[in-house]
PDB file of C-alpha atoms in Angstrom:
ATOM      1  CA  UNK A   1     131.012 112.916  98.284  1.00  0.00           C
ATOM      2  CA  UNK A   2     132.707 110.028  98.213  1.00  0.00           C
ATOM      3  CA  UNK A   3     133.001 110.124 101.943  1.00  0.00           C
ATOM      4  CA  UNK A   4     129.101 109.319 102.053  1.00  0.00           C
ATOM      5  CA  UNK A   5     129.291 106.806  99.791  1.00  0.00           C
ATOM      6  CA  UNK A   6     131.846 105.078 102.163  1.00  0.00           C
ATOM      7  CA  UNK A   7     129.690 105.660 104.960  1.00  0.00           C
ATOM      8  CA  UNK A   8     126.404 104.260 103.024  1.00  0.00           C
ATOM      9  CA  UNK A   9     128.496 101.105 102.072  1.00  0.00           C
ATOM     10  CA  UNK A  10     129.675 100.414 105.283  1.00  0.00           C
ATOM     11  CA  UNK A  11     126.511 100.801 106.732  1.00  0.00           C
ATOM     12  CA  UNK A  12     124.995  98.186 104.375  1.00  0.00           C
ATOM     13  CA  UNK A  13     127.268  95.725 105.004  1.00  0.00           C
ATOM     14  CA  UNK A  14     127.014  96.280 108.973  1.00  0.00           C
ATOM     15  CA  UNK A  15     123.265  96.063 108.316  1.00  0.00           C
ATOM     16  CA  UNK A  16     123.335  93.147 106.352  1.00  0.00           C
ATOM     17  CA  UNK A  17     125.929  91.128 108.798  1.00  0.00           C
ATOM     18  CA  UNK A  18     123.460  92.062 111.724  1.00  0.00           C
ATOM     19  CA  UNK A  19     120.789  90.150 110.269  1.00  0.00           C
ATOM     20  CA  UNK A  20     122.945  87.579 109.355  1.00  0.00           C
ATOM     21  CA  UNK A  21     123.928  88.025 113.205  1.00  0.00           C
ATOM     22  CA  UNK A  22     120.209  87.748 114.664  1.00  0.00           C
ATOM     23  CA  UNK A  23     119.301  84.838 112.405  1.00  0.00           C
ATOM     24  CA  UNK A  24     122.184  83.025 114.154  1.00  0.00           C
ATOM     25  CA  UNK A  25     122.753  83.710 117.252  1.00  0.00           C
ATOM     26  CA  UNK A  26     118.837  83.202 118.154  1.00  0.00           C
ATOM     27  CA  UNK A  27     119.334  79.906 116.403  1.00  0.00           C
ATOM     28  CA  UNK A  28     121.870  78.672 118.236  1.00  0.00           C
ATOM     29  CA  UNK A  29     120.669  79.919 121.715  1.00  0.00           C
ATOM     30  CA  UNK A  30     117.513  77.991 120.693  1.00  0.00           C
ATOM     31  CA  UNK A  31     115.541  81.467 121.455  1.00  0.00           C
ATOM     32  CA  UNK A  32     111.405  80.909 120.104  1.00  0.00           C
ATOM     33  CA  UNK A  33     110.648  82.062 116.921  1.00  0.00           C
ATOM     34  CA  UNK A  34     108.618  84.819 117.151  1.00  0.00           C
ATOM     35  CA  UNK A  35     109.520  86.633 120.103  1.00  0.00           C
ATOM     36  CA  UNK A  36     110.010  89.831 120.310  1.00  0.00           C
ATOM     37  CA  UNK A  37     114.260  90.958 120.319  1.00  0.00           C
ATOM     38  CA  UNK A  38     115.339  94.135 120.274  1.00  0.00           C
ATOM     39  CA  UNK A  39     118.663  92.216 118.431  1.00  0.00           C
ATOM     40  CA  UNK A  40     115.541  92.008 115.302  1.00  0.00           C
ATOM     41  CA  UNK A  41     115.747  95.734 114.772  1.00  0.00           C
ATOM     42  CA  UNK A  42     119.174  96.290 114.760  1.00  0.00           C
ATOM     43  CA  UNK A  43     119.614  95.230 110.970  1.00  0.00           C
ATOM     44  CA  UNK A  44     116.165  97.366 109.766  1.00  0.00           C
ATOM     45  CA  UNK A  45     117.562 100.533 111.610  1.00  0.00           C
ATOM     46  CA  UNK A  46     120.854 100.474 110.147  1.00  0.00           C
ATOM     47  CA  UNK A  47     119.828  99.900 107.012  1.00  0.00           C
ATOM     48  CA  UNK A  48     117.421 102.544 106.946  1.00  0.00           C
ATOM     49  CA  UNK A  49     118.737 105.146 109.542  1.00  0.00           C
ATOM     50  CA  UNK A  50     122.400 104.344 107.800  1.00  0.00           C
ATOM     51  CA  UNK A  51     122.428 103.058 104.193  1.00  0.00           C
ATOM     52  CA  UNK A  52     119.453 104.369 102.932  1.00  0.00           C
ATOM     53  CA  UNK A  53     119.973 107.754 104.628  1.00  0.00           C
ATOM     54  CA  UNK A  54     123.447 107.848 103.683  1.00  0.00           C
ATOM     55  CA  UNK A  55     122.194 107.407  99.586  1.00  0.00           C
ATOM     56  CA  UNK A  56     119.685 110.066 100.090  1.00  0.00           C
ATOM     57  CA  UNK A  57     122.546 112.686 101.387  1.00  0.00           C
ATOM     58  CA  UNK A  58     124.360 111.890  98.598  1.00  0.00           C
ATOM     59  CA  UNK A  59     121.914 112.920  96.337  1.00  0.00           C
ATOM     60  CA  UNK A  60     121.125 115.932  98.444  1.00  0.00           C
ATOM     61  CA  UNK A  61     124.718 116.796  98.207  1.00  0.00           C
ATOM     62  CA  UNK A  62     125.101 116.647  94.550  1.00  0.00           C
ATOM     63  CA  UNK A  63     122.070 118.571  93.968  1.00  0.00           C
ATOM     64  CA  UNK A  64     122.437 121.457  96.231  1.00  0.00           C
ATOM     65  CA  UNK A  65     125.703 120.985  98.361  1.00  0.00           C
ATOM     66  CA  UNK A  66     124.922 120.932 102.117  1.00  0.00           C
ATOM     67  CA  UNK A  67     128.896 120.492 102.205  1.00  0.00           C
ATOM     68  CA  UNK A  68     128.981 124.744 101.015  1.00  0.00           C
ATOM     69  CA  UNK A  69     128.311 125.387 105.091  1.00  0.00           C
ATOM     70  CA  UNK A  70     131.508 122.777 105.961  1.00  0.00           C
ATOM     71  CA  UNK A  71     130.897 123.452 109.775  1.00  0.00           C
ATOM     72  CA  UNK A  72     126.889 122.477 109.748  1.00  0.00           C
ATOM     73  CA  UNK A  73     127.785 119.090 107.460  1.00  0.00           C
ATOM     74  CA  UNK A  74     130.222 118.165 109.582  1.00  0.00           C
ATOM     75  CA  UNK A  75     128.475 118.587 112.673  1.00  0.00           C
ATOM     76  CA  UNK A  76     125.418 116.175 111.088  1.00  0.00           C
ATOM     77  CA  UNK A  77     128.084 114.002 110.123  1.00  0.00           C
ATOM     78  CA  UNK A  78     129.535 113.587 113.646  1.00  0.00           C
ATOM     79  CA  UNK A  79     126.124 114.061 115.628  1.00  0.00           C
ATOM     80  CA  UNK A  80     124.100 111.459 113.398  1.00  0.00           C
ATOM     81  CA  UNK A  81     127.043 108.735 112.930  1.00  0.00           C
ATOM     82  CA  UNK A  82     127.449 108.827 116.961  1.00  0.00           C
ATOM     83  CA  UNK A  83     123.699 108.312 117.585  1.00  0.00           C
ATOM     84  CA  UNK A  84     123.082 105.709 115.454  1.00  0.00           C
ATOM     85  CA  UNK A  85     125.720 103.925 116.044  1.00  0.00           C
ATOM     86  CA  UNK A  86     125.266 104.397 119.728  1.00  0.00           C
ATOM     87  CA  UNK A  87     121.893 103.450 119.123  1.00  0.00           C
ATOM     88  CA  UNK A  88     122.595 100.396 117.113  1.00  0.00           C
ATOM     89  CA  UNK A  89     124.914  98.840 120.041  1.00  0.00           C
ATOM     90  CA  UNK A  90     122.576  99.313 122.751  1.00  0.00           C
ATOM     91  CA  UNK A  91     120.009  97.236 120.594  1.00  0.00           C
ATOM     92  CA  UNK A  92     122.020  95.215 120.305  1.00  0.00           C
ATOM     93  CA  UNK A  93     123.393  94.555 123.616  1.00  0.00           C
ATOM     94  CA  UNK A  94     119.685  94.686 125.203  1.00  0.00           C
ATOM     95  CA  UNK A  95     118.981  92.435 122.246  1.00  0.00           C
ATOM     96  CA  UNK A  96     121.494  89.917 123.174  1.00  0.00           C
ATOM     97  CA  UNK A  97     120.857  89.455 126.456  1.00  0.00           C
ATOM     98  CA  UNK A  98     117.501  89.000 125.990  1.00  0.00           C
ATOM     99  CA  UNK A  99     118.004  86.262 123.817  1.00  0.00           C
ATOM    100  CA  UNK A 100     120.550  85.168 126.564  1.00  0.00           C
ATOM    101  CA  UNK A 101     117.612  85.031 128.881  1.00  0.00           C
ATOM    102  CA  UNK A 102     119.542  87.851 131.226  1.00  0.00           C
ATOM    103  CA  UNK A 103     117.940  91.275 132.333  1.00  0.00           C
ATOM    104  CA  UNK A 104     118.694  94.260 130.927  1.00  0.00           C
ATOM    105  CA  UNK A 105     119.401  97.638 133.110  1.00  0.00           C
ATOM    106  CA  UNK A 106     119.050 101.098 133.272  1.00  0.00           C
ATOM    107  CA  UNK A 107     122.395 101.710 131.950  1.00  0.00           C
ATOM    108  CA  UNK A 108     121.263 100.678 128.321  1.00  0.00           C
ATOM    109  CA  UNK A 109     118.427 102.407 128.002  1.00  0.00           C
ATOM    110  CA  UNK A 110     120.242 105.288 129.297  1.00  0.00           C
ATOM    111  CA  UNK A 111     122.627 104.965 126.561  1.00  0.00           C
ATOM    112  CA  UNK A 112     119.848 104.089 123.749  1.00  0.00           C
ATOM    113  CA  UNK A 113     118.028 107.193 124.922  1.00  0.00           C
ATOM    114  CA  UNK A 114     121.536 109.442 124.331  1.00  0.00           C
ATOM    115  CA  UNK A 115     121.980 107.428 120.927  1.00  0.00           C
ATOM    116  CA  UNK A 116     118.522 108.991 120.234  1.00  0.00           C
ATOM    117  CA  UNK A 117     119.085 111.950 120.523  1.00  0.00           C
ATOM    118  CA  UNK A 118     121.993 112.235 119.143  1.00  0.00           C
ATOM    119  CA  UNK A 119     120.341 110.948 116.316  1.00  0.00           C
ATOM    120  CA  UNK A 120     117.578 113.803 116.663  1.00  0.00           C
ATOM    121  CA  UNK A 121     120.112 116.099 116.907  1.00  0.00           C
ATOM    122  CA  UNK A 122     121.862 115.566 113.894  1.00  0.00           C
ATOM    123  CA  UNK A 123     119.106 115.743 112.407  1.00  0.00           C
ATOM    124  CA  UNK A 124     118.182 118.986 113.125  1.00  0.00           C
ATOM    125  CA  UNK A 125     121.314 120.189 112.136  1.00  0.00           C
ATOM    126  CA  UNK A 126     121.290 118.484 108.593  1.00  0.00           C
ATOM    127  CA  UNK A 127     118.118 120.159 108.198  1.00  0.00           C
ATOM    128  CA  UNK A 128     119.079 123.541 109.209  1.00  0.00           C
ATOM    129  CA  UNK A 129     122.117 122.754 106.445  1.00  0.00           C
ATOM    130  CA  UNK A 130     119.567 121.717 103.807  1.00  0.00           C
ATOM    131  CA  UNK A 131     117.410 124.544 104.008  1.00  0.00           C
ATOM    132  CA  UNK A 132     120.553 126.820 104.158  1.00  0.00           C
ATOM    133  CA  UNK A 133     121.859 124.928 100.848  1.00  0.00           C
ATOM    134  CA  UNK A 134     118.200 125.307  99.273  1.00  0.00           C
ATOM    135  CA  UNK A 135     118.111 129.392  99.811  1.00  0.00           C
ATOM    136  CA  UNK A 136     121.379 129.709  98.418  1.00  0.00           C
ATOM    137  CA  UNK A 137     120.335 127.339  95.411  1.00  0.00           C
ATOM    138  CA  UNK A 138     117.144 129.270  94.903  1.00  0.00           C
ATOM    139  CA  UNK A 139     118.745 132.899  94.857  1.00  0.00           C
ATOM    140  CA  UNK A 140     121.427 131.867  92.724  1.00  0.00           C
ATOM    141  CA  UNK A 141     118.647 130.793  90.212  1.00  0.00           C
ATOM    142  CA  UNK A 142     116.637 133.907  90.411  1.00  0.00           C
ATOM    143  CA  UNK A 143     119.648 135.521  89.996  1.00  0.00           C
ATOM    144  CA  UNK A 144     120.233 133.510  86.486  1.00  0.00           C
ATOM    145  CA  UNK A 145     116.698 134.077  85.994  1.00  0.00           C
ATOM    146  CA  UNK A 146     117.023 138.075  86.035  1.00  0.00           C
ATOM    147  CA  UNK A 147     119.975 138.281  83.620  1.00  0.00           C
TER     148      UNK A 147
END
């Protein structure tokens, strides 16, 4: 468990430094007020996609340990951790240059698109871990429940 709440703290303070980050750097490249950045969501989606998600495993965890099927947590762990932070550097970068008043390319969205699902992915698999965890949770209280 307390590798989650690691991962939810370091995701915080990622989060948090990326908005510090936007505020910033659009400030000093004098970029309007107002327009639309990609470099703007980087700080929402890992706050919520990473901090806050990272909290609510936790709690999953302690009530019904997902960790009991080791290889499905792990695999989450892995999948969703590459996505978003794949995801979170690609919004970056594409965030960056437009602020930088360069073009973006294929290449990135490419990348952001893998990030995705990756993300999706890892998803799934947490899922299929949760609802694993929950059956096991709920027959081992019908079993109390019986004696």
């Amino acid at each position: 468990m307390i590798s989650l709440v690691r991962t939810a703290l370091i995701y915080m303070v990622v989060g948090v430094g990326s908005g510090l980050f936007y505020r910033e750097f659009t400030k000093l490249n004098n970029f309007a007020e107002g327009e639309a950045t990609q470099l703007g969501l980087v700080h929402t989606h890992l706050l919520t996609l990473g901090f806050i998600m990272f909290l609510i495993v936790l709690v999953l965890e302690k009530t019904f340990t997902l960790s009991q099927s080791p290889k499905l947590f792990t695999a989450f762990q892995w999948l969703y951790n590459a996505g978003l932070v794949l995801t979170a550097g690609m919004l970056t970068w594409h965030g960056s240059l437009t602020v930088l008043g360069e073009q973006s390319n294929s290449m990135i969205a490419g990348l952001a698109g893998l990030g995705h699902m990756l993300l999706t992915a890892g998803m799934i698999v947490f899922f299929v871990a949760l609802m694993k965890a929950v059956r096991i949770a709920q027959n081992e209280r019908a079993a109390e429940l019986q004696r």
